[in-house]
Amino acid sequence: MPYLNCPMFGGSYGTGGILLSWLLNISILVLIFLGIYFLLIKLGWIKSKFKS
């Protein structure tokens, strides 16, 4: 995925490209963390942590 490389993306599209690549990186990280969070909830790990 070339857009994950901020300098290359910024070099191609200028400042807007750097900003866009940062937004893409942040959104991908948020999706990954949300996926892990909901997976842990489904496994019941977080619920058991909060009950104790």
PDB file of C-alpha atoms in Angstrom:
ATOM      1  CA  MET A   1       0.000   0.000   0.000  1.00  0.00           C
ATOM      2  CA  PRO A   2       1.991   3.018  -1.231  1.00  0.00           C
ATOM      3  CA  TYR A   3      -0.151   5.614   0.595  1.00  0.00           C
ATOM      4  CA  LEU A   4       1.212   4.313   3.924  1.00  0.00           C
ATOM      5  CA  ASN A   5       4.584   5.802   2.937  1.00  0.00           C
ATOM      6  CA  CYS A   6       4.122   9.448   3.962  1.00  0.00           C
ATOM      7  CA  PRO A   7       7.282  10.959   2.372  1.00  0.00           C
ATOM      8  CA  MET A   8       6.628   9.259  -0.981  1.00  0.00           C
ATOM      9  CA  PHE A   9       2.960  10.261  -0.904  1.00  0.00           C
ATOM     10  CA  GLY A  10       3.836  13.826   0.140  1.00  0.00           C
ATOM     11  CA  GLY A  11       6.494  14.059  -2.550  1.00  0.00           C
ATOM     12  CA  SER A  12       3.926  13.120  -5.179  1.00  0.00           C
ATOM     13  CA  TYR A  13       1.040  15.334  -4.064  1.00  0.00           C
ATOM     14  CA  GLY A  14       2.588  18.079  -1.932  1.00  0.00           C
ATOM     15  CA  THR A  15       1.341  19.188   1.482  1.00  0.00           C
ATOM     16  CA  GLY A  16      -2.181  17.903   0.829  1.00  0.00           C
ATOM     17  CA  GLY A  17      -0.727  14.475   0.121  1.00  0.00           C
ATOM     18  CA  ILE A  18       1.104  14.447   3.457  1.00  0.00           C
ATOM     19  CA  LEU A  19      -2.089  15.446   5.282  1.00  0.00           C
ATOM     20  CA  LEU A  20      -4.141  12.856   3.404  1.00  0.00           C
ATOM     21  CA  SER A  21      -1.612  10.110   4.135  1.00  0.00           C
ATOM     22  CA  TRP A  22      -1.688  11.017   7.850  1.00  0.00           C
ATOM     23  CA  LEU A  23      -5.504  10.843   7.835  1.00  0.00           C
ATOM     24  CA  LEU A  24      -5.353   7.451   6.107  1.00  0.00           C
ATOM     25  CA  ASN A  25      -2.790   6.148   8.606  1.00  0.00           C
ATOM     26  CA  ILE A  26      -4.861   7.348  11.581  1.00  0.00           C
ATOM     27  CA  SER A  27      -8.100   5.894  10.194  1.00  0.00           C
ATOM     28  CA  ILE A  28      -6.400   2.532   9.537  1.00  0.00           C
ATOM     29  CA  LEU A  29      -5.000   2.470  13.096  1.00  0.00           C
ATOM     30  CA  VAL A  30      -8.432   3.344  14.535  1.00  0.00           C
ATOM     31  CA  LEU A  31     -10.066   0.544  12.524  1.00  0.00           C
ATOM     32  CA  ILE A  32      -7.424  -1.935  13.720  1.00  0.00           C
ATOM     33  CA  PHE A  33      -7.855  -0.921  17.378  1.00  0.00           C
ATOM     34  CA  LEU A  34     -11.662  -1.045  17.102  1.00  0.00           C
ATOM     35  CA  GLY A  35     -11.429  -4.494  15.531  1.00  0.00           C
ATOM     36  CA  ILE A  36      -9.195  -5.766  18.353  1.00  0.00           C
ATOM     37  CA  TYR A  37     -11.468  -4.147  20.963  1.00  0.00           C
ATOM     38  CA  PHE A  38     -14.646  -5.766  19.603  1.00  0.00           C
ATOM     39  CA  LEU A  39     -12.827  -9.088  19.206  1.00  0.00           C
ATOM     40  CA  LEU A  40     -11.842  -8.974  22.891  1.00  0.00           C
ATOM     41  CA  ILE A  41     -15.440  -8.127  23.835  1.00  0.00           C
ATOM     42  CA  LYS A  42     -16.711 -11.112  21.832  1.00  0.00           C
ATOM     43  CA  LEU A  43     -14.167 -13.337  23.568  1.00  0.00           C
ATOM     44  CA  GLY A  44     -15.439 -12.018  26.915  1.00  0.00           C
ATOM     45  CA  TRP A  45     -11.959 -10.926  28.057  1.00  0.00           C
ATOM     46  CA  ILE A  46     -12.930  -7.288  28.697  1.00  0.00           C
ATOM     47  CA  LYS A  47     -16.181  -8.258  30.454  1.00  0.00           C
ATOM     48  CA  SER A  48     -14.340 -10.554  32.859  1.00  0.00           C
ATOM     49  CA  LYS A  49     -11.821  -7.761  33.549  1.00  0.00           C
ATOM     50  CA  PHE A  50     -14.569  -5.277  34.428  1.00  0.00           C
ATOM     51  CA  LYS A  51     -16.518  -7.756  36.587  1.00  0.00           C
ATOM     52  CA  SER A  52     -13.455  -8.401  38.768  1.00  0.00           C
TER      53      SER A  52
END
